[in-house]
Short mmCIF file of C-alpha atoms in Angstrom, two decimals:
data_model
loop_
_atom_site.label_atom_id
_atom_site.label_comp_id
_atom_site.label_asym_id
_atom_site.label_seq_id
_atom_site.Cartn_x
_atom_site.Cartn_y
_atom_site.Cartn_z
CA UNK A 1 0.00 0.00 0.00
CA UNK A 2 2.79 2.46 0.88
CA UNK A 3 4.50 1.68 -2.42
CA UNK A 4 1.37 2.25 -4.45
CA UNK A 5 0.63 5.56 -2.70
CA UNK A 6 4.18 6.76 -3.38
CA UNK A 7 3.92 5.91 -7.01
CA UNK A 8 0.59 7.68 -7.15
CA UNK A 9 2.03 10.91 -5.71
CA UNK A 10 5.00 10.75 -8.07
CA UNK A 11 2.69 10.23 -11.02
CA UNK A 12 0.54 13.23 -9.94
CA UNK A 13 3.50 15.62 -9.78
CA UNK A 14 4.76 14.47 -13.15
CA UNK A 15 1.38 15.01 -14.75
CA UNK A 16 0.93 18.46 -13.10
CA UNK A 17 4.41 19.64 -14.19
CA UNK A 18 3.82 18.42 -17.70
CA UNK A 19 0.52 20.28 -17.90
CA UNK A 20 2.14 23.53 -16.67
CA UNK A 21 4.94 23.15 -19.18
CA UNK A 22 2.44 22.54 -21.93
CA UNK A 23 0.50 25.62 -20.92
CA UNK A 24 3.57 27.86 -21.16
CA UNK A 25 4.58 26.22 -24.41
CA UNK A 26 1.08 26.64 -25.70
CA UNK A 27 1.23 30.35 -24.90
CA UNK A 28 4.57 30.56 -26.66
CA UNK A 29 3.71 28.13 -29.42
CA UNK A 30 4.70 30.58 -32.14
CA UNK A 31 6.52 28.88 -34.92
CA UNK A 32 9.32 30.03 -37.12
CA UNK A 33 11.41 33.02 -36.12
CA UNK A 34 9.22 33.79 -33.00
CA UNK A 35 9.58 30.26 -31.59
CA UNK A 36 12.09 31.21 -28.85
CA UNK A 37 11.20 34.95 -28.47
CA UNK A 38 10.75 35.67 -24.77
CA UNK A 39 8.89 38.96 -25.24
CA UNK A 40 6.46 37.28 -27.63
CA UNK A 41 5.77 34.54 -25.12
CA UNK A 42 5.36 37.13 -22.37
CA UNK A 43 2.99 39.23 -24.47
CA UNK A 44 0.86 36.20 -25.26
CA UNK A 45 0.88 35.21 -21.62
CA UNK A 46 -0.32 38.67 -20.49
CA UNK A 47 -2.96 39.02 -23.19
CA UNK A 48 -4.46 35.55 -22.65
CA UNK A 49 -7.91 36.10 -21.23
CA UNK A 50 -7.26 39.81 -20.40
CA UNK A 51 -10.35 42.06 -20.35
CA UNK A 52 -9.32 45.67 -20.92
CA UNK A 53 -12.84 46.94 -20.36
CA UNK A 54 -12.87 45.82 -16.71
CA UNK A 55 -11.12 47.66 -13.90
CA UNK A 56 -8.02 45.53 -13.12
CA UNK A 57 -8.69 44.45 -9.52
CA UNK A 58 -9.50 41.03 -8.16
CA UNK A 59 -11.61 42.43 -5.33
CA UNK A 60 -14.14 44.96 -6.63
CA UNK A 61 -14.09 46.75 -3.27
CA UNK A 62 -10.45 47.75 -3.86
CA UNK A 63 -9.95 51.23 -5.26
CA UNK A 64 -7.46 51.72 -8.09
CA UNK A 65 -4.96 54.37 -7.04
CA UNK A 66 -3.62 56.42 -9.94
CA UNK A 67 -0.44 58.42 -9.24
CA UNK A 68 0.00 61.43 -11.54
CA UNK A 69 2.74 63.97 -12.15
CA UNK A 70 3.08 67.12 -14.24
CA UNK A 71 6.09 68.97 -15.64
CA UNK A 72 5.70 72.14 -17.71
CA UNK A 73 7.91 72.13 -20.78
CA UNK A 74 6.90 75.41 -22.44
CA UNK A 75 4.37 78.25 -22.37
CA UNK A 76 3.22 78.44 -25.97
CA UNK A 77 0.76 81.34 -25.83
CA UNK A 78 -1.37 83.41 -23.51
CA UNK A 79 -4.49 84.79 -25.17
CA UNK A 80 -5.74 87.59 -22.93
CA UNK A 81 -8.69 88.43 -25.14
CA UNK A 82 -10.13 84.90 -25.20
CA UNK A 83 -8.79 83.98 -21.73
CA UNK A 84 -6.98 80.89 -23.04
CA UNK A 85 -3.63 79.44 -21.97
CA UNK A 86 -1.71 77.06 -24.24
CA UNK A 87 1.03 75.01 -22.61
CA UNK A 88 3.11 71.98 -23.49
CA UNK A 89 3.44 69.60 -20.52
CA UNK A 90 4.93 66.22 -19.76
CA UNK A 91 2.21 64.17 -18.12
CA UNK A 92 2.92 60.98 -16.20
CA UNK A 93 0.50 58.55 -14.59
CA UNK A 94 0.89 55.09 -13.10
CA UNK A 95 -1.41 52.51 -11.52
CA UNK A 96 -1.35 48.85 -10.54
CA UNK A 97 -2.97 46.28 -12.82
CA UNK A 98 -3.46 43.07 -10.86
CA UNK A 99 -3.97 41.06 -14.04
CA UNK A 100 -0.62 42.00 -15.60
CA UNK A 101 1.65 40.06 -13.23
CA UNK A 102 4.22 37.39 -14.09
CA UNK A 103 7.24 35.66 -12.65
CA UNK A 104 10.53 36.91 -14.17
CA UNK A 105 12.10 33.41 -13.72
CA UNK A 106 9.70 31.98 -16.29
CA UNK A 107 10.59 34.61 -18.90
CA UNK A 108 14.38 34.95 -18.84
CA UNK A 109 14.34 37.47 -15.96
CA UNK A 110 12.29 40.03 -17.90
CA UNK A 111 10.97 42.46 -15.29
CA UNK A 112 9.26 45.04 -17.49
CA UNK A 113 7.84 45.14 -20.96
CA UNK A 114 6.16 47.70 -23.23
CA UNK A 115 2.76 46.76 -24.59
CA UNK A 116 0.25 48.70 -26.71
CA UNK A 117 -1.91 51.15 -24.82
CA UNK A 118 -4.96 49.91 -26.70
CA UNK A 119 -4.55 46.44 -25.14
CA UNK A 120 -4.69 47.47 -21.46
CA UNK A 121 -7.12 49.22 -19.17
CA UNK A 122 -6.47 52.98 -18.90
CA UNK A 123 -8.13 55.29 -16.35
CA UNK A 124 -10.44 57.98 -17.73
CA UNK A 125 -8.58 60.92 -16.20
CA UNK A 126 -9.14 64.18 -18.06
CA UNK A 127 -8.40 67.90 -17.59
CA UNK A 128 -11.54 69.84 -16.71
CA UNK A 129 -10.30 73.11 -18.23
CA UNK A 130 -9.83 71.68 -21.74
CA UNK A 131 -11.33 74.00 -24.38
CA UNK A 132 -9.63 72.68 -27.49
CA UNK A 133 -7.83 69.59 -28.72
CA UNK A 134 -4.12 70.27 -28.81
CA UNK A 135 -1.59 68.91 -31.28
CA UNK A 136 -0.15 66.23 -29.04
CA UNK A 137 1.95 63.32 -30.34
CA UNK A 138 0.46 59.87 -30.02
CA UNK A 139 2.38 57.57 -27.68
CA UNK A 140 1.04 54.05 -28.43
CA UNK A 141 2.81 52.11 -25.67
CA UNK A 142 2.89 51.82 -21.89
CA UNK A 143 5.44 50.19 -19.64
CA UNK A 144 4.36 47.27 -17.42
CA UNK A 145 6.49 45.77 -14.63
CA UNK A 146 6.29 42.18 -13.43
CA UNK A 147 4.46 43.41 -10.30
CA UNK A 148 1.64 44.88 -12.39
CA UNK A 149 2.72 48.56 -12.24
CA UNK A 150 1.62 50.32 -15.44
CA UNK A 151 3.39 53.56 -16.37
CA UNK A 152 1.85 55.81 -18.99
CA UNK A 153 4.10 58.77 -19.87
CA UNK A 154 3.19 61.17 -22.66
CA UNK A 155 3.57 64.83 -23.72
CA UNK A 156 0.37 66.87 -24.08
CA UNK A 157 -0.34 70.23 -25.66
CA UNK A 158 -2.89 71.64 -23.25
CA UNK A 159 -5.30 74.36 -24.40
CA UNK A 160 -7.20 75.39 -21.30
CA UNK A 161 -9.42 78.20 -20.10
CA UNK A 162 -7.80 80.49 -17.57
CA UNK A 163 -8.93 83.63 -15.79
CA UNK A 164 -6.25 86.16 -16.76
CA UNK A 165 -5.92 89.38 -14.80
CA UNK A 166 -4.18 91.96 -17.01
CA UNK A 167 -4.52 94.95 -14.67
CA UNK A 168 -0.83 94.75 -13.75
CA UNK A 169 0.38 94.43 -17.37
CA UNK A 170 3.30 94.22 -18.19
CA UNK A 171 4.29 93.26 -14.64
CA UNK A 172 1.51 90.70 -14.25
CA UNK A 173 1.65 87.27 -12.64
CA UNK A 174 -0.91 84.73 -13.85
CA UNK A 175 -2.15 81.66 -12.02
CA UNK A 176 -3.84 79.03 -14.17
CA UNK A 177 -5.23 75.71 -12.98
CA UNK A 178 -5.12 72.25 -14.54
CA UNK A 179 -7.62 69.96 -12.80
CA UNK A 180 -7.16 66.20 -13.33
CA UNK A 181 -10.19 64.11 -12.48
CA UNK A 182 -11.86 60.86 -13.42
CA UNK A 183 -14.83 61.82 -15.54
CA UNK A 184 -16.99 58.85 -14.54
CA UNK A 185 -15.52 56.77 -11.72
CA UNK A 186 -16.11 57.74 -8.12
CA UNK A 187 -13.48 57.70 -5.41
CA UNK A 188 -14.51 54.15 -4.54
CA UNK A 189 -13.28 53.03 -7.95
CA UNK A 190 -10.46 55.45 -8.81
CA UNK A 191 -8.49 57.61 -6.41
CA UNK A 192 -5.77 60.08 -7.37
CA UNK A 193 -2.47 60.83 -5.67
CA UNK A 194 0.81 62.56 -6.46
CA UNK A 195 3.75 60.65 -7.88
CA UNK A 196 6.20 63.03 -6.14
CA UNK A 197 6.12 65.15 -3.04
CA UNK A 198 4.51 68.62 -3.35
CA UNK A 199 7.84 70.28 -2.50
CA UNK A 200 9.67 68.61 -5.39
CA UNK A 201 6.79 69.34 -7.71
CA UNK A 202 6.74 73.02 -6.73
CA UNK A 203 10.38 73.78 -7.49
CA UNK A 204 10.91 71.50 -10.48
CA UNK A 205 11.92 73.54 -13.57
CA UNK A 206 14.28 70.99 -15.05
CA UNK A 207 12.50 70.65 -18.40
CA UNK A 208 11.08 74.15 -18.75
CA UNK A 209 12.23 76.13 -21.80
CA UNK A 210 13.14 79.43 -20.14
CA UNK A 211 13.55 81.57 -23.26
CA UNK A 212 10.11 82.98 -24.03
CA UNK A 213 8.03 85.88 -22.82
CA UNK A 214 6.75 84.01 -19.77
CA UNK A 215 8.72 82.70 -16.81
CA UNK A 216 7.60 79.70 -14.76
CA UNK A 217 7.63 80.52 -11.06
CA UNK A 218 6.30 77.31 -9.52
CA UNK A 219 3.62 74.63 -9.72
CA UNK A 220 1.34 74.12 -6.75
CA UNK A 221 -0.81 71.05 -6.14
CA UNK A 222 -4.11 70.69 -4.33
CA UNK A 223 -5.98 67.43 -3.66
CA UNK A 224 -9.71 67.63 -3.19
CA UNK A 225 -12.72 65.35 -2.77
CA UNK A 226 -16.01 66.80 -3.96
CA UNK A 227 -19.55 65.71 -4.62
CA UNK A 228 -22.07 66.98 -7.12
CA UNK A 229 -25.25 65.53 -5.66
CA UNK A 230 -24.05 64.64 -2.13
CA UNK A 231 -24.24 60.99 -3.10
CA UNK A 232 -21.23 60.14 -5.24
CA UNK A 233 -17.83 61.55 -4.33
CA UNK A 234 -15.02 62.17 -6.77
CA UNK A 235 -11.29 62.75 -6.36
CA UNK A 236 -9.47 65.51 -8.18
CA UNK A 237 -5.90 66.77 -8.29
CA UNK A 238 -5.50 70.44 -9.21
CA UNK A 239 -2.18 71.85 -10.40
CA UNK A 240 -1.76 75.64 -10.19
CA UNK A 241 0.73 76.83 -12.80
CA UNK A 242 2.09 80.23 -11.73
CA UNK A 243 3.80 82.20 -14.50
CA UNK A 244 5.19 85.73 -14.73
CA UNK A 245 5.63 87.95 -17.78
CA UNK A 246 9.05 89.34 -18.57
CA UNK A 247 8.48 93.13 -18.79
CA UNK A 248 11.72 94.27 -20.46
CA UNK A 249 10.29 94.39 -23.99
CA UNK A 250 7.25 96.40 -22.94
CA UNK A 251 9.29 98.69 -20.71
CA UNK A 252 11.61 99.64 -23.57
CA UNK A 253 8.91 99.98 -26.23
CA UNK A 254 6.02 101.41 -24.21
CA UNK A 255 7.09 103.07 -20.98
CA UNK A 256 10.37 104.74 -21.94
CA UNK A 257 9.03 106.63 -25.01
CA UNK A 258 6.11 107.88 -22.95
CA UNK A 259 8.43 108.99 -20.16
CA UNK A 260 10.69 110.82 -22.63
CA UNK A 261 7.75 112.71 -24.12
CA UNK A 262 6.51 113.75 -20.68
CA UNK A 263 10.00 114.94 -19.71
CA UNK A 264 10.13 117.06 -22.86
CA UNK A 265 6.76 118.54 -21.90
CA UNK A 266 8.20 119.60 -18.55
CA UNK A 267 11.26 121.07 -20.25
CA UNK A 268 8.95 123.07 -22.50
CA UNK A 269 7.91 125.20 -19.52
CA UNK A 270 11.33 126.87 -19.59
CA UNK A 271 10.51 128.53 -22.89
CA UNK A 272 9.41 132.19 -22.49
CA UNK A 273 5.64 132.29 -21.98
CA UNK A 274 5.20 135.42 -24.12
CA UNK A 275 6.68 133.72 -27.17
CA UNK A 276 4.78 131.58 -29.63
CA UNK A 277 7.38 128.83 -29.62
CA UNK A 278 6.00 127.25 -26.44
CA UNK A 279 2.52 126.78 -27.92
CA UNK A 280 3.83 125.24 -31.13
CA UNK A 281 6.23 123.03 -29.13
CA UNK A 282 3.47 121.62 -26.93
CA UNK A 283 1.15 121.07 -29.88
CA UNK A 284 3.92 119.07 -31.54
CA UNK A 285 4.33 116.97 -28.39
CA UNK A 286 0.59 116.33 -28.23
CA UNK A 287 0.51 115.20 -31.85
CA UNK A 288 3.56 112.99 -31.28
CA UNK A 289 1.96 111.34 -28.27
CA UNK A 290 -1.23 110.71 -30.25
CA UNK A 291 0.76 108.93 -32.95
CA UNK A 292 2.57 106.95 -30.25
CA UNK A 293 -0.74 105.74 -28.76
CA UNK A 294 -1.96 104.66 -32.19
CA UNK A 295 1.20 102.61 -32.68
CA UNK A 296 1.11 100.87 -29.29
CA UNK A 297 -2.64 100.19 -29.28
CA UNK A 298 -2.09 96.79 -30.89
CA UNK A 299 0.49 95.85 -28.27
CA UNK A 300 -1.76 96.34 -25.26
CA UNK A 301 -3.89 93.33 -24.28
CA UNK A 302 -7.60 93.83 -24.86
CA UNK A 303 -10.31 92.23 -22.73
CA UNK A 304 -13.93 92.99 -22.08
CA UNK A 305 -13.62 92.72 -18.29
CA UNK A 306 -10.93 95.27 -17.55
CA UNK A 307 -8.25 97.68 -18.70
CA UNK A 308 -4.58 97.37 -17.78
CA UNK A 309 -3.12 100.06 -15.59
CA UNK A 310 -0.64 101.03 -18.27
CA UNK A 311 -3.58 101.98 -20.50
CA UNK A 312 -4.85 104.29 -17.76
CA UNK A 313 -1.32 105.66 -17.47
CA UNK A 314 -1.26 106.55 -21.18
CA UNK A 315 -4.66 108.24 -20.96
CA UNK A 316 -3.58 110.29 -17.93
CA UNK A 317 -0.36 111.30 -19.71
CA UNK A 318 -2.42 112.47 -22.68
CA UNK A 319 -4.67 114.44 -20.32
CA UNK A 320 -1.60 116.03 -18.70
CA UNK A 321 -0.34 117.12 -22.11
CA UNK A 322 -3.72 118.68 -22.89
CA UNK A 323 -3.72 120.47 -19.52
CA UNK A 324 -0.18 121.71 -20.18
CA UNK A 325 -1.21 123.07 -23.58
CA UNK A 326 -4.27 124.75 -22.06
CA UNK A 327 -2.12 126.37 -19.37
CA UNK A 328 0.29 127.63 -22.01
CA UNK A 329 -2.51 129.15 -24.07
CA UNK A 330 -3.87 130.87 -20.94
CA UNK A 331 -0.50 132.34 -20.01
CA UNK A 332 0.16 133.54 -23.56
CA UNK A 333 -3.23 135.22 -23.55
CA UNK A 334 -2.43 137.03 -20.29
CA UNK A 335 0.99 138.29 -21.31
CA UNK A 336 -0.04 139.25 -24.84
CA UNK A 337 0.01 143.06 -25.13
CA UNK A 338 -3.14 144.69 -26.46
CA UNK A 339 -4.09 148.33 -26.89
CA UNK A 340 -7.44 147.94 -25.16
CA UNK A 341 -6.33 145.62 -22.38
CA UNK A 342 -8.16 146.38 -19.10
CA UNK A 343 -6.20 147.13 -15.95
CA UNK A 344 -5.34 144.33 -13.55
CA UNK A 345 -7.99 144.04 -10.78
CA UNK A 346 -6.84 144.88 -7.28
CA UNK A 347 -7.63 141.41 -5.87
CA UNK A 348 -5.50 139.84 -8.60
CA UNK A 349 -2.63 142.17 -7.72
CA UNK A 350 -2.96 141.29 -4.05
CA UNK A 351 -3.23 137.51 -4.45
CA UNK A 352 -0.82 136.92 -7.32
CA UNK A 353 1.67 139.75 -7.22
CA UNK A 354 1.95 140.17 -3.43
CA UNK A 355 0.88 137.02 -1.58
CA UNK A 356 1.76 134.24 -4.02
CA UNK A 357 5.48 135.10 -4.38
CA UNK A 358 5.84 135.08 -0.59
CA UNK A 359 3.91 131.85 -0.01
CA UNK A 360 5.54 129.90 -2.83
CA UNK A 361 9.03 131.39 -2.52
CA UNK A 362 9.03 133.07 -5.91
CA UNK A 363 11.97 135.45 -5.49
CA UNK A 364 13.03 138.45 -7.56
CA UNK A 365 9.63 139.06 -9.01
CA UNK A 366 10.94 142.34 -10.52
CA UNK A 367 12.80 140.17 -13.00
CA UNK A 368 9.52 138.79 -14.37
CA UNK A 369 9.21 141.75 -16.64
CA UNK A 370 12.77 142.68 -17.36
CA UNK A 371 12.01 143.19 -21.02
CA UNK A 372 9.24 145.68 -20.39
CA UNK A 373 11.30 147.42 -17.73
CA UNK A 374 14.06 148.00 -20.24
CA UNK A 375 11.47 149.21 -22.72
CA UNK A 376 10.06 151.58 -20.09
CA UNK A 377 13.51 153.05 -19.42
CA UNK A 378 13.97 153.58 -23.13
CA UNK A 379 10.58 155.28 -23.18
CA UNK A 380 11.61 157.73 -20.43
CA UNK A 381 14.78 158.55 -22.29
CA UNK A 382 12.74 159.09 -25.45
CA UNK A 383 10.36 161.44 -23.62
CA UNK A 384 13.18 163.54 -22.20
CA UNK A 385 14.72 163.84 -25.64
CA UNK A 386 11.38 164.80 -27.18
CA UNK A 387 10.65 167.37 -24.50
CA UNK A 388 14.11 168.81 -24.75
CA UNK A 389 13.85 169.07 -28.49
CA UNK A 390 10.47 170.73 -28.25
CA UNK A 391 11.76 173.15 -25.66
CA UNK A 392 14.77 174.10 -27.75
CA UNK A 393 12.62 174.57 -30.87
CA UNK A 394 14.55 172.57 -33.39
CA UNK A 395 12.90 174.45 -36.23
CA UNK A 396 15.07 177.44 -37.06
CA UNK A 397 12.44 180.13 -37.49
CA UNK A 398 10.66 178.95 -34.35
CA UNK A 399 13.80 179.47 -32.31
CA UNK A 400 14.04 183.06 -33.53
CA UNK A 401 10.53 183.67 -32.27
CA UNK A 402 11.31 181.91 -28.99
CA UNK A 403 14.22 184.23 -28.35
CA UNK A 404 11.83 187.16 -28.23
CA UNK A 405 9.80 185.63 -25.40
CA UNK A 406 10.55 186.57 -21.89
CA UNK A 407 12.12 184.14 -19.47
CA UNK A 408 8.87 183.83 -17.53
CA UNK A 409 6.85 182.98 -20.63
CA UNK A 410 9.35 180.31 -21.73
CA UNK A 411 9.28 178.67 -18.28
CA UNK A 412 5.51 178.80 -18.03
CA UNK A 413 4.71 177.96 -21.65
CA UNK A 414 7.22 175.48 -22.99
CA UNK A 415 9.07 174.04 -20.05
CA UNK A 416 5.90 173.71 -18.00
CA UNK A 417 4.01 172.58 -21.10
CA UNK A 418 1.09 174.87 -20.24
CA UNK A 419 -0.76 177.10 -22.65
CA UNK A 420 -0.08 180.82 -22.24
CA UNK A 421 -2.83 182.72 -20.51
CA UNK A 422 -3.43 185.00 -23.48
CA UNK A 423 -3.61 183.98 -27.13
CA UNK A 424 -3.38 187.56 -28.37
CA UNK A 425 0.20 188.05 -27.19
CA UNK A 426 1.36 184.70 -28.72
CA UNK A 427 2.23 184.48 -32.38
CA UNK A 428 0.23 181.93 -34.48
CA UNK A 429 3.27 179.77 -35.23
CA UNK A 430 4.07 179.41 -31.53
CA UNK A 431 0.44 178.51 -30.78
CA UNK A 432 0.59 175.64 -33.28
CA UNK A 433 3.84 174.40 -31.83
CA UNK A 434 2.40 174.37 -28.29
CA UNK A 435 -0.66 172.41 -29.46
CA UNK A 436 1.53 169.83 -31.14
CA UNK A 437 3.69 169.45 -28.06
CA UNK A 438 0.59 169.02 -25.89
CA UNK A 439 -0.74 166.30 -28.23
CA UNK A 440 2.58 164.50 -28.12
CA UNK A 441 2.55 164.66 -24.34
CA UNK A 442 -0.95 163.19 -24.12
CA UNK A 443 -0.01 160.43 -26.57
CA UNK A 444 3.07 159.50 -24.57
CA UNK A 445 1.12 159.47 -21.31
CA UNK A 446 -1.49 157.12 -22.78
CA UNK A 447 1.21 154.87 -24.11
CA UNK A 448 2.89 154.85 -20.72
CA UNK A 449 -0.37 153.77 -19.10
CA UNK A 450 -0.91 151.01 -21.62
CA UNK A 451 2.61 149.78 -21.09
CA UNK A 452 2.15 149.83 -17.35
CA UNK A 453 -1.01 147.73 -17.74
CA UNK A 454 0.82 145.31 -20.05
CA UNK A 455 3.68 145.23 -17.58
CA UNK A 456 1.35 144.26 -14.74
CA UNK A 457 -0.36 141.56 -16.84
CA UNK A 458 3.06 140.24 -17.77
CA UNK A 459 3.94 140.02 -14.08
CA UNK A 460 0.67 138.18 -13.40
CA UNK A 461 1.38 135.81 -16.30
CA UNK A 462 4.88 135.00 -15.10
CA UNK A 463 3.73 134.31 -11.52
CA UNK A 464 0.86 132.14 -12.72
CA UNK A 465 3.21 130.32 -15.07
CA UNK A 466 5.55 129.45 -12.20
CA UNK A 467 2.64 128.39 -9.95
CA UNK A 468 0.97 126.22 -12.59
CA UNK A 469 4.30 124.69 -13.55
CA UNK A 470 4.95 123.67 -9.96
CA UNK A 471 1.45 122.22 -9.58
CA UNK A 472 1.85 120.35 -12.88
CA UNK A 473 5.27 119.06 -11.86
CA UNK A 474 4.05 117.90 -8.43
CA UNK A 475 1.07 116.09 -10.00
CA UNK A 476 3.28 114.37 -12.58
CA UNK A 477 5.93 113.33 -10.05
CA UNK A 478 3.31 112.02 -7.62
CA UNK A 479 1.59 110.05 -10.36
CA UNK A 480 4.89 108.62 -11.61
CA UNK A 481 6.08 107.63 -8.13
CA UNK A 482 2.75 105.94 -7.37
CA UNK A 483 2.81 103.89 -10.57
CA UNK A 484 6.50 103.10 -10.20
CA UNK A 485 5.95 101.86 -6.65
CA UNK A 486 3.03 99.68 -7.66
CA UNK A 487 4.90 98.16 -10.59
CA UNK A 488 7.99 97.58 -8.43
CA UNK A 489 5.93 95.77 -5.80
CA UNK A 490 4.24 93.64 -8.46
CA UNK A 491 7.60 92.82 -10.05
CA UNK A 492 9.12 91.68 -6.74
CA UNK A 493 5.99 89.75 -5.78
#
């Protein structure tokens, strides 16, 4: 009996080993050149009875954990108008397939093999922000290890919707999200996790092409479980891609020309206000700035939800140029000499000519009208010469008549420029001469008054010009410092 039972056990093991060997040989029963190919035998072994439409777990209660990873390779375009971000990323995902397991000893120590993606189960993980199908290359294979770990690595051109805030342009920092989620399976079937730690993911820029307009700052990750109807719960992994625009191009081509034009506008205030060159100079600047805005209008991003601050800056600069031109026209109108110009009101004299120079430290206000002062001195010299000539009677026959007058009549009549008390004792020629001298005197007095009025208006114009220039300069400097501070903070942040 013992002998028969021993033979029976030996016969059982022989039959079982032969059946196993036949099974392996049957799986690798390829003839011809594939007869001894290990990878062919392994592929046939893995595909025998495999159902790619079924989630690869032996216990249906077990959740398939998919580990994902993301590396940004390039920022292709940022469309501010349509709020679309186009990136090129390297996407990696891995999961465990319990049906793709083998023993390396049976297949010449092969521990991993590449098989077609179409022959295995693949999780339905998509990006929620997809708005267009990108031009991504097709990677037809996945790697499978002998323990059942499936690795699916592929590059993707991602065209996603992103809320772009262009208010800080060109010093803006954008934050766009890529949300990976199973479109159908709940968290009980498919769960998502990171392939690397969040710290390594955040600072990884090893494959990023750092030569374009945009600079990659970091990539943040956020895991979340959500429910739509409070019944089924889904897992999602959100990657926040934080990018920053390089502002050098826009600074050189937008900001610097505008700054130069505004500096020239300030320099234009040093032209004399009573000359026409200042008005023509500022009109030329205004026209030049208008042409500049037309040229750069295509460079500024355009959206329906907001305007960048640099656009507001250009509009304010244009308004400042218009205000400067208006101030120049006003000052030229004040200092322009007219024959019928009214006298300066007393309150204007008090506020502008007396109080304003003291309050705003405008020194040497007598120099405001140096030109008219010199003209007034020339006028006095001209009057003395005219009076002296009239008194000496440059006409020869008039002097002979004047010699016959008494000393009292000459002092009272010609030197005092008063008519003689009696016309009967004065010759007709002398009477005509005295009338002409009196008319000349009245004309010179009126001209003196008009010049004094013009002189006062010129003083008012110069004081107002200095005051308005200082107000204009303070407003421009304050505005520039405010914008510069904001842009500097945004650039550092």
